[in-house]
mmCIF file of C-alpha atoms and ligand atoms in Angstrom:
data_model
loop_
_atom_site.group_PDB
_atom_site.id
_atom_site.type_symbol
_atom_site.label_atom_id
_atom_site.label_comp_id
_atom_site.label_asym_id
_atom_site.label_seq_id
_atom_site.Cartn_x
_atom_site.Cartn_y
_atom_site.Cartn_z
ATOM 1 C CA MET A 71 -22.443 -1.313 29.995
ATOM 2 C CA VAL A 72 -22.392 1.589 27.560
ATOM 3 C CA THR A 73 -21.191 0.433 24.157
ATOM 4 C CA SER A 74 -20.843 3.827 22.478
ATOM 5 C CA SER A 75 -20.540 7.316 23.888
ATOM 6 C CA PRO A 76 -23.295 9.917 23.413
ATOM 7 C CA ILE A 77 -20.938 12.639 24.667
ATOM 8 C CA ILE A 78 -19.784 15.378 22.319
ATOM 9 C CA VAL A 79 -16.989 17.270 24.015
ATOM 10 C CA ALA A 80 -17.148 21.059 23.487
ATOM 11 C CA LEU A 81 -13.525 22.006 22.842
ATOM 12 C CA ASP A 82 -13.836 25.626 23.994
ATOM 13 C CA LEU A 83 -10.081 26.100 24.355
ATOM 14 C CA GLY A 84 -7.624 28.817 23.434
ATOM 15 C CA SER A 85 -5.894 27.359 20.381
ATOM 16 C CA ALA A 86 -6.165 24.663 17.737
ATOM 17 C CA GLU A 87 -3.212 22.840 19.308
ATOM 18 C CA GLU A 88 -4.891 22.707 22.723
ATOM 19 C CA ALA A 89 -8.172 21.579 21.146
ATOM 20 C CA VAL A 90 -6.540 18.745 19.194
ATOM 21 C CA ARG A 91 -4.490 17.673 22.239
ATOM 22 C CA MET A 92 -7.627 17.583 24.404
ATOM 23 C CA ALA A 93 -9.611 15.764 21.687
ATOM 24 C CA LYS A 94 -6.966 13.038 21.395
ATOM 25 C CA ALA A 95 -6.818 12.590 25.172
ATOM 26 C CA VAL A 96 -10.566 12.207 25.760
ATOM 27 C CA ALA A 97 -11.325 10.412 22.465
ATOM 28 C CA PRO A 98 -11.822 6.939 24.060
ATOM 29 C CA HIS A 99 -14.725 8.308 26.154
ATOM 30 C CA VAL A 100 -16.531 10.602 23.717
ATOM 31 C CA GLY A 101 -18.494 10.122 20.510
ATOM 32 C CA GLY A 102 -17.676 13.422 18.827
ATOM 33 C CA PHE A 103 -15.964 16.816 19.010
ATOM 34 C CA LYS A 104 -17.511 20.282 18.955
ATOM 35 C CA VAL A 105 -15.802 23.501 17.875
ATOM 36 C CA GLY A 106 -17.525 26.721 18.857
ATOM 37 C CA LEU A 107 -17.297 30.392 18.021
ATOM 38 C CA GLY A 108 -14.133 31.023 20.048
ATOM 39 C CA LEU A 109 -12.101 28.516 18.055
ATOM 40 C CA LEU A 110 -13.788 29.105 14.693
ATOM 41 C CA TYR A 111 -13.005 32.834 14.876
ATOM 42 C CA GLY A 112 -9.697 32.438 16.730
ATOM 43 C CA ALA A 113 -7.899 29.445 15.289
ATOM 44 C CA GLY A 114 -10.002 29.594 12.119
ATOM 45 C CA PRO A 115 -12.230 26.973 10.484
ATOM 46 C CA GLY A 116 -9.211 24.749 9.664
ATOM 47 C CA VAL A 117 -9.341 23.530 13.278
ATOM 48 C CA ALA A 118 -12.451 21.566 12.309
ATOM 49 C CA THR A 119 -10.543 19.670 9.624
ATOM 50 C CA ALA A 120 -7.768 18.804 12.076
ATOM 51 C CA LEU A 121 -10.420 17.280 14.346
ATOM 52 C CA VAL A 122 -12.171 15.452 11.482
ATOM 53 C CA ASP A 123 -8.837 13.720 10.865
ATOM 54 C CA LEU A 124 -9.132 12.107 14.318
ATOM 55 C CA GLY A 125 -11.971 9.962 12.974
ATOM 56 C CA LYS A 126 -15.011 11.027 15.006
ATOM 57 C CA PRO A 127 -17.947 13.218 13.910
ATOM 58 C CA VAL A 128 -17.230 16.927 14.271
ATOM 59 C CA PHE A 129 -19.826 19.513 15.104
ATOM 60 C CA ALA A 130 -19.140 23.097 13.933
ATOM 61 C CA ASP A 131 -21.232 25.179 16.309
ATOM 62 C CA ALA A 132 -21.185 28.238 14.033
ATOM 63 C CA LYS A 133 -24.596 29.481 15.229
ATOM 64 C CA LEU A 134 -25.368 31.077 11.865
ATOM 65 C CA HIS A 135 -27.973 33.838 11.834
ATOM 66 C CA ASP A 136 -28.191 36.300 8.922
ATOM 67 C CA ILE A 137 -30.114 36.796 5.697
ATOM 68 C CA PRO A 138 -30.542 33.512 3.763
ATOM 69 C CA THR A 139 -27.930 34.343 1.080
ATOM 70 C CA GLN A 140 -25.220 35.001 3.658
ATOM 71 C CA VAL A 141 -26.093 31.951 5.688
ATOM 72 C CA ALA A 142 -26.047 29.740 2.586
ATOM 73 C CA ALA A 143 -22.587 31.068 1.658
ATOM 74 C CA ALA A 144 -21.216 30.371 5.151
ATOM 75 C CA ALA A 145 -22.831 26.928 5.193
ATOM 76 C CA ARG A 146 -21.200 26.045 1.862
ATOM 77 C CA ARG A 147 -17.778 26.923 3.282
ATOM 78 C CA LEU A 148 -18.388 24.924 6.453
ATOM 79 C CA GLY A 149 -19.780 21.989 4.475
ATOM 80 C CA ARG A 150 -16.420 21.571 2.713
ATOM 81 C CA LEU A 151 -14.555 21.037 5.999
ATOM 82 C CA GLY A 152 -15.756 17.474 6.507
ATOM 83 C CA VAL A 153 -17.855 18.320 9.567
ATOM 84 C CA ARG A 154 -20.921 16.208 10.349
ATOM 85 C CA TRP A 155 -23.112 18.999 11.786
ATOM 86 C CA VAL A 156 -23.382 22.784 11.633
ATOM 87 C CA THR A 157 -25.698 24.967 13.723
ATOM 88 C CA ALA A 158 -27.905 27.910 12.767
ATOM 89 C CA HIS A 159 -30.261 29.818 15.050
ATOM 90 C CA ALA A 160 -33.785 28.517 14.474
ATOM 91 C CA SER A 161 -35.073 32.029 15.238
ATOM 92 C CA GLY A 162 -33.650 33.022 11.807
ATOM 93 C CA GLY A 163 -36.782 31.475 10.310
ATOM 94 C CA GLU A 164 -37.686 28.773 7.834
ATOM 95 C CA GLU A 165 -36.241 30.363 4.702
ATOM 96 C CA MET A 166 -32.871 30.991 6.379
ATOM 97 C CA LEU A 167 -32.694 27.433 7.736
ATOM 98 C CA ARG A 168 -33.591 26.013 4.312
ATOM 99 C CA ALA A 169 -30.814 28.061 2.696
ATOM 100 C CA ALA A 170 -28.307 26.829 5.287
ATOM 101 C CA GLN A 171 -29.355 23.185 4.913
ATOM 102 C CA GLN A 172 -29.186 23.432 1.143
ATOM 103 C CA GLY A 173 -25.729 25.050 1.117
ATOM 104 C CA LEU A 174 -24.432 22.498 3.567
ATOM 105 C CA GLY A 175 -25.915 19.544 1.699
ATOM 106 C CA GLU A 176 -24.475 20.675 -1.655
ATOM 107 C CA ALA A 177 -20.993 21.343 -0.287
ATOM 108 C CA SER A 178 -20.717 18.119 1.707
ATOM 109 C CA GLY A 179 -22.345 15.764 -0.795
ATOM 110 C CA GLY A 180 -25.187 15.226 1.689
ATOM 111 C CA TYR A 181 -22.893 14.244 4.598
ATOM 112 C CA ALA A 182 -23.392 17.298 6.814
ATOM 113 C CA GLY A 183 -26.693 18.095 8.520
ATOM 114 C CA LEU A 184 -28.043 21.289 10.004
ATOM 115 C CA LEU A 185 -29.007 21.603 13.669
ATOM 116 C CA GLY A 186 -31.358 24.420 14.660
ATOM 117 C CA VAL A 187 -30.322 26.196 17.855
ATOM 118 C CA THR A 188 -33.395 27.031 19.911
ATOM 119 C CA VAL A 189 -33.162 28.985 23.186
ATOM 120 C CA LEU A 190 -29.604 29.084 24.520
ATOM 121 C CA THR A 191 -29.168 27.056 27.691
ATOM 122 C CA SER A 192 -27.719 30.140 29.396
ATOM 123 C CA ILE A 193 -31.037 31.985 28.973
ATOM 124 C CA GLY A 194 -33.902 31.806 31.459
ATOM 125 C CA PRO A 195 -37.458 33.195 31.412
ATOM 126 C CA ALA A 196 -36.335 36.541 32.940
ATOM 127 C CA ASP A 197 -33.801 37.065 30.120
ATOM 128 C CA LEU A 198 -36.515 36.395 27.538
ATOM 129 C CA ALA A 199 -38.898 38.829 29.263
ATOM 130 C CA ALA A 200 -36.183 41.531 29.310
ATOM 131 C CA VAL A 201 -36.002 41.481 25.496
ATOM 132 C CA GLY A 202 -39.782 41.493 25.094
ATOM 133 C CA ILE A 203 -40.416 37.766 24.662
ATOM 134 C CA ALA A 204 -43.347 36.757 26.823
ATOM 135 C CA ASN A 205 -43.272 33.054 25.907
ATOM 136 C CA THR A 206 -41.633 30.514 28.207
ATOM 137 C CA PRO A 207 -38.513 28.699 26.908
ATOM 138 C CA GLY A 208 -40.675 25.580 26.465
ATOM 139 C CA LYS A 209 -43.238 27.330 24.263
ATOM 140 C CA LEU A 210 -40.533 28.986 22.172
ATOM 141 C CA VAL A 211 -38.603 25.759 21.676
ATOM 142 C CA SER A 212 -41.786 24.007 20.613
ATOM 143 C CA LYS A 213 -42.439 26.634 17.919
ATOM 144 C CA MET A 214 -38.801 26.583 16.790
ATOM 145 C CA ALA A 215 -38.763 22.787 16.579
ATOM 146 C CA ARG A 216 -41.713 22.871 14.179
ATOM 147 C CA VAL A 217 -39.985 25.478 12.001
ATOM 148 C CA ALA A 218 -36.707 23.509 12.036
ATOM 149 C CA ALA A 219 -38.472 20.299 11.016
ATOM 150 C CA THR A 220 -40.410 22.037 8.222
ATOM 151 C CA ALA A 221 -37.167 23.606 6.940
ATOM 152 C CA GLY A 222 -35.495 20.183 6.688
ATOM 153 C CA CYS A 223 -33.061 20.425 9.604
ATOM 154 C CA GLU A 224 -31.584 17.122 10.733
ATOM 155 C CA GLY A 225 -31.870 18.047 14.366
ATOM 156 C CA ILE A 226 -32.196 20.594 17.068
ATOM 157 C CA VAL A 227 -30.131 21.916 19.970
ATOM 158 C CA CYS A 228 -32.172 22.377 23.140
ATOM 159 C CA SER A 229 -31.772 22.274 26.910
ATOM 160 C CA PRO A 230 -32.630 19.052 28.767
ATOM 161 C CA HIS A 231 -35.831 20.742 29.958
ATOM 162 C CA GLU A 232 -37.241 20.998 26.425
ATOM 163 C CA LEU A 233 -36.369 17.487 25.205
ATOM 164 C CA ALA A 234 -39.851 16.155 25.875
ATOM 165 C CA VAL A 235 -41.631 18.914 23.986
ATOM 166 C CA VAL A 236 -39.339 18.474 20.972
ATOM 167 C CA GLY A 237 -40.065 14.733 21.019
ATOM 168 C CA THR A 238 -43.770 15.510 20.880
ATOM 169 C CA VAL A 239 -43.878 18.202 18.192
ATOM 170 C CA ALA A 240 -41.024 16.985 15.958
ATOM 171 C CA PRO A 241 -39.975 13.423 16.853
ATOM 172 C CA GLU A 242 -38.006 13.083 13.595
ATOM 173 C CA LEU A 243 -35.410 15.625 14.774
ATOM 174 C CA LEU A 244 -32.116 14.530 16.313
ATOM 175 C CA ARG A 245 -31.928 15.999 19.833
ATOM 176 C CA VAL A 246 -28.589 17.494 20.859
ATOM 177 C CA THR A 247 -28.406 18.783 24.415
ATOM 178 C CA PRO A 248 -25.985 21.158 26.111
ATOM 179 C CA GLY A 249 -26.535 22.412 29.670
ATOM 180 C CA VAL A 250 -25.499 19.044 31.086
ATOM 181 C CA ARG A 251 -23.854 18.990 34.500
ATOM 182 C CA PRO A 252 -22.823 15.930 36.501
ATOM 183 C CA GLU A 253 -23.977 15.887 40.140
ATOM 184 C CA GLY A 254 -21.852 18.301 42.223
ATOM 185 C CA VAL A 255 -20.322 20.228 39.296
ATOM 186 C CA GLY A 256 -20.879 24.011 39.104
ATOM 187 C CA ARG A 257 -23.378 25.362 36.536
ATOM 188 C CA GLY A 258 -21.061 28.130 35.250
ATOM 189 C CA ASP A 259 -23.152 30.440 33.062
ATOM 190 C CA GLN A 260 -25.684 27.713 32.231
ATOM 191 C CA ALA A 261 -29.203 28.359 33.541
ATOM 192 C CA ARG A 262 -31.279 25.352 32.439
ATOM 193 C CA VAL A 263 -29.259 22.281 33.442
ATOM 194 C CA MET A 264 -29.741 18.571 34.250
ATOM 195 C CA THR A 265 -27.460 15.589 34.853
ATOM 196 C CA PRO A 266 -26.312 13.454 31.885
ATOM 197 C CA GLN A 267 -28.531 10.539 32.936
ATOM 198 C CA GLN A 268 -31.616 12.774 33.245
ATOM 199 C CA ALA A 269 -30.993 14.207 29.771
ATOM 200 C CA ILE A 270 -30.634 10.726 28.237
ATOM 201 C CA GLU A 271 -33.806 9.541 29.989
ATOM 202 C CA ARG A 272 -35.674 12.533 28.542
ATOM 203 C CA GLY A 273 -34.635 11.581 25.021
ATOM 204 C CA ALA A 274 -31.329 13.290 24.228
ATOM 205 C CA ASP A 275 -29.451 11.628 21.355
ATOM 206 C CA TRP A 276 -26.226 13.534 22.053
ATOM 207 C CA LEU A 277 -24.980 15.396 25.132
ATOM 208 C CA VAL A 278 -22.722 18.407 24.566
ATOM 209 C CA VAL A 279 -20.365 18.776 27.515
ATOM 210 C CA GLY A 280 -17.608 21.353 27.766
ATOM 211 C CA ARG A 281 -16.193 22.678 31.026
ATOM 212 C CA PRO A 282 -17.095 19.681 33.233
ATOM 213 C CA ILE A 283 -14.523 17.814 31.067
ATOM 214 C CA THR A 284 -12.134 20.430 29.669
ATOM 215 C CA GLY A 285 -11.987 22.440 32.914
ATOM 216 C CA ALA A 286 -11.466 19.411 35.170
ATOM 217 C CA ALA A 287 -8.125 18.850 36.880
ATOM 218 C CA ASP A 288 -7.993 15.519 35.020
ATOM 219 C CA PRO A 289 -10.134 15.752 31.839
ATOM 220 C CA VAL A 290 -9.637 12.086 30.892
ATOM 221 C CA THR A 291 -10.905 10.854 34.268
ATOM 222 C CA ALA A 292 -13.769 13.373 34.125
ATOM 223 C CA ALA A 293 -14.822 12.168 30.660
ATOM 224 C CA ALA A 294 -14.585 8.519 31.710
ATOM 225 C CA GLY A 295 -16.618 9.204 34.874
ATOM 226 C CA LEU A 296 -19.266 11.086 32.948
ATOM 227 C CA LEU A 297 -19.641 8.242 30.480
ATOM 228 C CA ALA A 298 -19.787 5.701 33.298
ATOM 229 C CA SER A 299 -22.618 7.700 34.913
ATOM 230 C CA ILE A 300 -24.852 7.175 31.876
ATOM 231 C CA GLU A 301 -26.913 4.103 31.219
ATOM 232 C CA ILE A 302 -28.164 4.114 27.650
ATOM 233 C CA PRO A 303 -31.612 2.496 27.389
ATOM 234 C CA GLY A 304 -31.289 -0.841 25.581
ATOM 235 C CA SER A 305 -27.484 -0.971 25.756
ATOM 236 C CA GLY A 306 -27.218 -3.584 28.502
ATOM 237 C CA GLU A 307 -24.934 -6.582 28.045
ATOM 238 C CA ASP A 308 -27.955 -8.864 27.529
ATOM 239 C CA ASP A 309 -29.256 -6.834 24.583
HETATM 240 O O1 C5P B 271 -18.938 24.235 29.101
HETATM 241 P P1 C5P B 271 -20.350 23.852 28.824
HETATM 242 O O2 C5P B 271 -20.657 22.392 29.098
HETATM 243 O O3 C5P B 271 -21.360 24.790 29.465
HETATM 244 O O4 C5P B 271 -20.466 24.028 27.258
HETATM 245 C C1 C5P B 271 -21.664 23.914 26.531
HETATM 246 C C2 C5P B 271 -21.392 24.115 25.089
HETATM 247 O O5 C5P B 271 -22.636 24.035 24.395
HETATM 248 C C3 C5P B 271 -20.782 25.478 24.739
HETATM 249 O O6 C5P B 271 -19.800 25.236 23.741
HETATM 250 C C4 C5P B 271 -21.929 26.289 24.166
HETATM 251 O O7 C5P B 271 -21.534 27.120 23.113
HETATM 252 C C5 C5P B 271 -22.854 25.202 23.619
HETATM 253 N N1 C5P B 271 -24.275 25.538 23.567
HETATM 254 C C6 C5P B 271 -25.014 25.882 24.698
HETATM 255 N N2 C5P B 271 -26.352 26.167 24.575
HETATM 256 C C7 C5P B 271 -26.946 26.096 23.379
HETATM 257 C C8 C5P B 271 -26.208 25.729 22.238
HETATM 258 C C9 C5P B 271 -24.851 25.447 22.378
HETATM 259 O O8 C5P B 271 -24.469 25.920 25.810
HETATM 260 N N3 C5P B 271 -28.256 26.301 23.277
#
């Protein structure tokens, strides 16, 4: 039996009200809430605070990527919202990630941690080749994981396919994994997907799941079913 949920529900909905309503409904089956660019730019960053008030860790998926000074300024603002994690693109480089981590740490009194976003789960090798990147997603994620660890990130966001490589090159990083699809659910725009159980077996600490829950006819049942499909190693009743 699972004793705690590794699911972070991605609340990619149209308004703060819808996001909070959805968060309250699925709360018994999830371990945290994620707000992404749509809500942060639409409803505004205050939506994160409304979710923090529900008592679970909140993940502001701001995907910061700019010069270090700008990123530090944005991270300081986000760090004051009470969120547990903020993301920045690891491709922004070590100095940028350091600036983000520092701004976040100062503003949150050390509570919030930075997650480095590696290669988006919607991107495949052909997309990388089209923009002149000859490396495979695996090779790129491995390089980015090293940079993120050196810069002091708490963790990394990567597809289930790159969990093993991150565990090898930077085992100290928390592994947060989108691109998770239960058996029989459509991939949407995600390219590099696996089932929740496969991602956990490959070492994911947290699974980020959006549309399979929020787009389901019955999101509460979908969230409960997803959680029931996962067996966390070492969480059996005898342990
Ligand atoms: O709806 P779905 O389960 O595909 O949502 C996945 C969530 O994870 C989205 O909110 C997306 O922004 C986020 N994400 C991702 N790939 C990354 C980083 C974040 O899909 N590399």
